[in-house]
């Protein structure tokens, strides 16, 4: 569906050349929700803007649905862009137009007859859950409602691809979740390919099939979301994963336990899928002469599975603890002994 080949974007500044995007290669499949994560300045916004030629690559090719975008004429590019919708962090709505008129705007530009425009806009208002707000102006809407207008407008011309540029960064957590649920619903109903960029691992964890991690203009790691969560390879990726499985309060709790615990072991268990709901602790207590203290635990849902982490303190005679550790490993549960945080 989408192929990026050796994409580079170089900006010239007074201090010299800046490689905002540096030899990026990506393959994004049709119907996929593909996340690109990185901190500010990683190059992710520049990268996503090259997918619809708002930024032209200095080198490399962007191929979408078999079309190499940089080789299209202006007329052909305008037509190709109708198949690529885009939503933004700060909504980019027309403040003098109503919800209905904002959604209608791209249809006007495309020359769609008025009667068909109205029919399409009403469909989209229903799709994004804005019934009854078609006559409201952006200033009368909440942040989540504004983003729903932005999504509806981006879908007006029945695009094949939806680009999301930090689409939830300006929203509170509850509203963010509702917008992410809407994007998943749209992806499933319309078979739309969704590419989103973010600096929040929560967004990737909740809705993406695949993820690419960007740092200093390069893709440093990529793969299925669950695989990246389970086995992050790069330090940058490990930092993002820890946002979910080891928030600051977990680090503080573990540090306190490690400092005060003179015997036994503190271990982290990782469960995937149905294993996340197993009564493993009960089995440990029944089989081995050890004390098991649960320090902290969490089950996170990815789009396709569950991912659980549990921190426990095993206390008892060293041989018995070692038997318990071996038992856990034999049960296909990942185990890591925590010695410092």
XYZ file of C-alpha atoms in Angstrom:
341
model
C 0.000 0.000 0.000
C 2.679 2.517 1.090
C 6.390 2.195 0.424
C 9.034 4.680 1.513
C 12.421 4.081 -0.096
C 15.557 5.844 1.199
C 13.570 8.953 2.098
C 15.630 11.987 3.086
C 14.657 15.531 3.940
C 17.517 18.000 4.308
C 16.924 21.586 5.398
C 19.527 24.293 4.834
C 20.072 26.631 7.784
C 22.591 29.303 8.720
C 24.371 26.680 10.819
C 24.538 24.173 7.966
C 22.425 21.284 6.690
C 19.915 19.552 8.956
C 18.922 15.963 8.119
C 15.356 16.015 9.464
C 14.656 12.601 7.917
C 17.618 10.404 7.089
C 17.329 7.389 4.742
C 14.049 6.026 6.048
C 12.627 2.827 4.552
C 9.131 1.696 5.508
C 6.502 -0.695 4.195
C 2.945 -0.093 5.409
C 0.285 -2.643 4.499
C -3.252 -1.865 3.375
C -5.751 -1.678 6.242
C -3.032 -1.375 8.890
C -2.825 1.094 11.747
C 0.851 2.035 11.722
C 2.322 4.156 14.515
C 5.483 6.267 14.367
C 6.769 7.317 17.775
C 9.591 9.627 18.780
C 10.404 12.640 20.908
C 10.197 16.215 19.605
C 12.742 16.803 16.862
C 12.933 13.128 15.860
C 11.650 13.950 12.354
C 8.285 12.217 12.567
C 6.159 15.262 11.602
C 8.374 15.923 8.597
C 8.091 12.271 7.617
C 4.296 12.157 7.740
C 4.023 15.401 5.745
C 6.038 13.760 2.975
C 3.324 11.133 2.620
C 1.075 13.712 0.948
C 3.846 15.930 -0.429
C 3.209 18.836 1.949
C 6.972 18.384 2.274
C 8.823 17.090 -0.757
C 11.653 14.653 -0.054
C 15.161 15.795 -0.882
C 15.910 12.206 -1.948
C 13.985 8.966 -2.156
C 10.562 7.769 -3.244
C 7.089 7.839 -1.709
C 4.813 5.289 -3.367
C 1.139 5.111 -2.343
C -1.232 2.688 -4.074
C 1.284 2.231 -6.885
C 1.821 5.960 -7.514
C 5.203 7.619 -6.975
C 3.962 10.966 -5.646
C 6.987 13.143 -6.432
C 6.686 12.282 -10.135
C 3.048 13.379 -10.467
C 2.030 16.598 -12.185
C 0.292 19.266 -10.069
C -3.091 18.145 -11.391
C -2.325 14.472 -10.717
C -1.028 15.292 -7.231
C -4.201 17.208 -6.368
C -6.228 14.163 -7.384
C -3.934 11.784 -5.458
C -4.263 13.932 -2.327
C -8.021 13.365 -2.335
C -7.210 9.762 -1.430
C -5.054 10.879 1.534
C -6.890 12.485 4.458
C -5.069 14.240 7.288
C -5.937 15.338 10.828
C -3.864 17.647 12.994
C -2.980 18.277 16.626
C -4.700 21.687 16.704
C -7.662 20.688 14.515
C -7.116 23.328 11.763
C -10.850 24.025 11.449
C -12.395 27.020 9.704
C -13.711 29.060 12.622
C -16.250 31.035 10.570
C -17.909 27.836 9.312
C -20.259 25.460 11.098
C -19.550 21.783 11.701
C -21.559 20.940 8.588
C -19.727 23.527 6.485
C -16.289 22.443 7.736
C -16.944 18.849 6.735
C -18.447 19.976 3.433
C -15.472 22.151 2.473
C -13.253 19.498 0.784
C -16.290 18.300 -1.166
C -16.844 21.836 -2.449
C -13.226 22.012 -3.596
C -13.611 18.639 -5.340
C -16.631 19.939 -7.249
C -19.177 17.533 -5.730
C -22.804 18.621 -6.414
C -24.584 20.258 -3.462
C -27.163 17.488 -2.971
C -24.491 14.776 -2.824
C -22.387 16.959 -0.507
C -25.242 17.168 1.982
C -25.822 13.438 1.901
C -22.141 12.692 2.447
C -21.786 15.203 5.290
C -24.776 13.704 7.129
C -23.219 10.240 6.804
C -19.960 11.496 8.288
C -21.620 13.391 11.133
C -23.289 10.118 12.135
C -20.057 8.153 11.693
C -18.063 10.360 14.095
C -20.876 10.792 16.640
C -21.720 14.463 16.170
C -25.462 14.200 15.596
C -27.208 17.432 16.571
C -24.032 19.553 16.346
C -24.027 20.208 12.585
C -25.022 23.875 13.066
C -22.442 24.578 15.805
C -19.274 26.594 15.280
C -15.835 25.336 16.396
C -15.777 27.795 19.306
C -18.860 26.045 20.698
C -17.250 22.595 20.681
C -15.040 20.692 23.105
C -11.569 19.566 22.050
C -12.776 16.038 21.361
C -15.696 17.299 19.273
C -13.362 19.524 17.252
C -11.154 16.544 16.491
C -14.205 14.546 15.429
C -15.009 17.323 12.953
C -11.409 17.132 11.731
C -11.704 13.371 11.260
C -15.022 13.683 9.410
C -13.572 16.378 7.135
C -10.514 14.192 6.415
C -12.839 11.345 5.388
C -15.069 13.469 3.139
C -13.568 12.330 -0.167
C -13.433 8.634 0.774
C -9.645 8.484 1.180
C -7.690 5.245 1.246
C -5.164 6.614 3.755
C -5.627 8.696 6.915
C -2.626 10.580 8.318
C -2.786 11.609 11.984
C -0.253 14.241 13.073
C -0.200 14.136 16.916
C -4.000 13.972 16.700
C -4.553 13.399 20.439
C -1.739 15.466 21.977
C -4.015 18.428 22.773
C -6.670 16.258 24.456
C -7.188 14.983 27.997
C -6.740 11.220 28.649
C -10.446 10.310 28.580
C -11.056 12.237 25.350
C -7.879 10.758 23.863
C -9.232 7.241 24.465
C -12.564 8.105 22.820
C -10.786 9.472 19.717
C -8.534 6.402 19.540
C -11.594 4.144 19.776
C -13.141 6.119 16.911
C -10.022 5.663 14.763
C -10.088 1.899 15.379
C -13.780 1.793 14.468
C -13.152 3.735 11.248
C -10.215 1.483 10.384
C -12.372 -1.612 10.810
C -15.520 -0.287 9.103
C -13.849 1.355 6.124
C -10.693 -0.739 5.772
C -8.746 2.500 5.933
C -4.958 2.529 6.271
C -4.077 4.767 9.238
C -0.636 6.253 9.901
C -0.250 8.184 13.114
C 2.644 9.906 14.788
C 2.867 10.463 18.502
C 5.233 10.790 21.447
C 2.871 8.788 23.682
C 3.354 5.027 23.965
C -0.189 4.721 25.321
C -1.494 5.679 21.863
C 0.693 3.073 20.144
C -0.228 0.392 22.670
C -3.959 0.966 22.354
C -4.589 0.991 18.603
C -1.556 0.197 16.425
C -0.720 -3.039 14.624
C 2.859 -1.983 13.816
C 5.205 0.650 15.249
C 8.373 2.392 14.095
C 10.573 4.272 16.562
C 12.296 7.417 15.265
C 15.398 9.089 16.659
C 17.413 11.866 15.006
C 15.693 11.388 11.669
C 16.215 7.606 11.509
C 14.025 4.576 12.145
C 15.912 2.801 14.930
C 13.431 -0.024 15.539
C 10.184 -1.327 14.097
C 7.888 -4.319 14.270
C 4.523 -5.600 15.540
C 3.467 -3.652 18.632
C 3.317 -6.681 20.929
C 6.786 -7.849 19.857
C 8.251 -4.399 20.481
C 6.599 -4.260 23.907
C 7.939 -7.674 24.863
C 11.470 -7.321 23.518
C 12.490 -3.688 22.935
C 15.994 -3.597 21.469
C 17.058 0.056 21.445
C 17.414 2.302 24.502
C 14.938 4.763 23.001
C 12.341 2.017 22.597
C 12.952 0.769 26.143
C 12.262 4.290 27.438
C 8.932 4.420 25.651
C 7.896 0.936 26.794
C 8.706 1.838 30.394
C 6.165 4.678 30.159
C 3.546 1.916 30.168
C 4.983 -0.913 32.259
C 7.190 1.005 34.704
C 5.798 4.471 35.492
C 7.586 6.609 38.088
C 5.529 5.277 41.004
C 6.619 1.735 40.117
C 10.289 2.767 40.116
C 9.907 4.408 43.523
C 8.162 1.354 44.962
C 10.797 -1.038 43.608
C 13.671 1.117 44.812
C 12.213 1.058 48.307
C 11.770 -2.717 48.266
C 15.267 -3.346 46.952
C 16.734 -1.095 49.626
C 14.801 -2.689 52.495
C 14.831 -6.290 51.328
C 17.940 -8.094 52.541
C 16.853 -11.542 51.418
C 14.945 -13.152 48.611
C 14.504 -11.880 45.073
C 12.454 -9.141 43.441
C 11.391 -10.325 39.968
C 9.355 -8.983 37.088
C 7.037 -11.421 35.329
C 5.758 -10.745 31.824
C 2.559 -12.356 30.559
C 1.148 -12.269 27.040
C -2.347 -13.123 25.847
C -4.315 -15.627 27.955
C -1.290 -16.124 30.236
C -2.002 -12.634 31.635
C -5.046 -14.069 33.436
C -3.398 -17.216 34.881
C -3.412 -17.896 38.665
C 0.385 -18.287 38.732
C 0.879 -16.804 42.206
C -1.524 -19.330 43.717
C 0.454 -22.146 42.050
C 3.749 -20.808 43.473
C 2.424 -20.674 47.022
C 1.013 -24.205 46.777
C 4.072 -25.834 45.231
C 6.952 -24.128 47.075
C 7.808 -23.247 50.649
C 8.214 -19.525 49.949
C 6.479 -16.239 50.687
C 5.207 -14.317 47.672
C 4.526 -10.595 48.038
C 2.902 -8.811 45.124
C 4.527 -5.401 44.792
C 2.840 -4.018 41.704
C 1.088 -5.286 38.604
C -0.713 -4.148 35.487
C -2.434 -5.665 32.468
C -2.381 -3.530 29.331
C -4.530 -4.228 26.292
C -2.953 -3.891 22.878
C -5.130 -3.930 19.775
C -4.585 -7.660 19.278
C -3.738 -9.117 22.696
C -3.079 -8.522 26.396
C 0.288 -7.695 27.902
C 0.750 -7.995 31.654
C 3.608 -7.188 34.006
C 3.798 -8.232 37.640
C 6.508 -7.352 40.167
C 6.775 -9.798 43.068
C 9.118 -10.413 46.003
C 10.048 -14.061 46.603
C 11.250 -14.787 50.121
C 12.533 -18.061 51.599
C 15.477 -20.438 51.431
C 17.654 -19.804 48.372
C 17.285 -23.356 46.904
C 13.503 -23.118 47.197
C 13.428 -19.693 45.553
C 15.556 -21.028 42.714
C 13.122 -23.912 42.194
C 10.259 -21.407 42.023
C 12.146 -19.311 39.473
C 12.788 -22.370 37.299
C 9.130 -23.379 37.568
C 8.019 -19.940 36.352
C 10.361 -20.128 33.374
C 9.122 -23.616 32.481
C 5.585 -22.214 32.405
C 6.588 -19.992 29.437
C 6.396 -16.842 31.555
C 9.217 -14.359 31.028
C 11.080 -13.606 34.246
C 13.691 -10.981 35.045
C 15.437 -10.633 38.401
C 15.427 -6.948 39.391
C 18.629 -5.845 41.075
C 18.370 -2.090 40.560
C 16.042 0.483 38.987
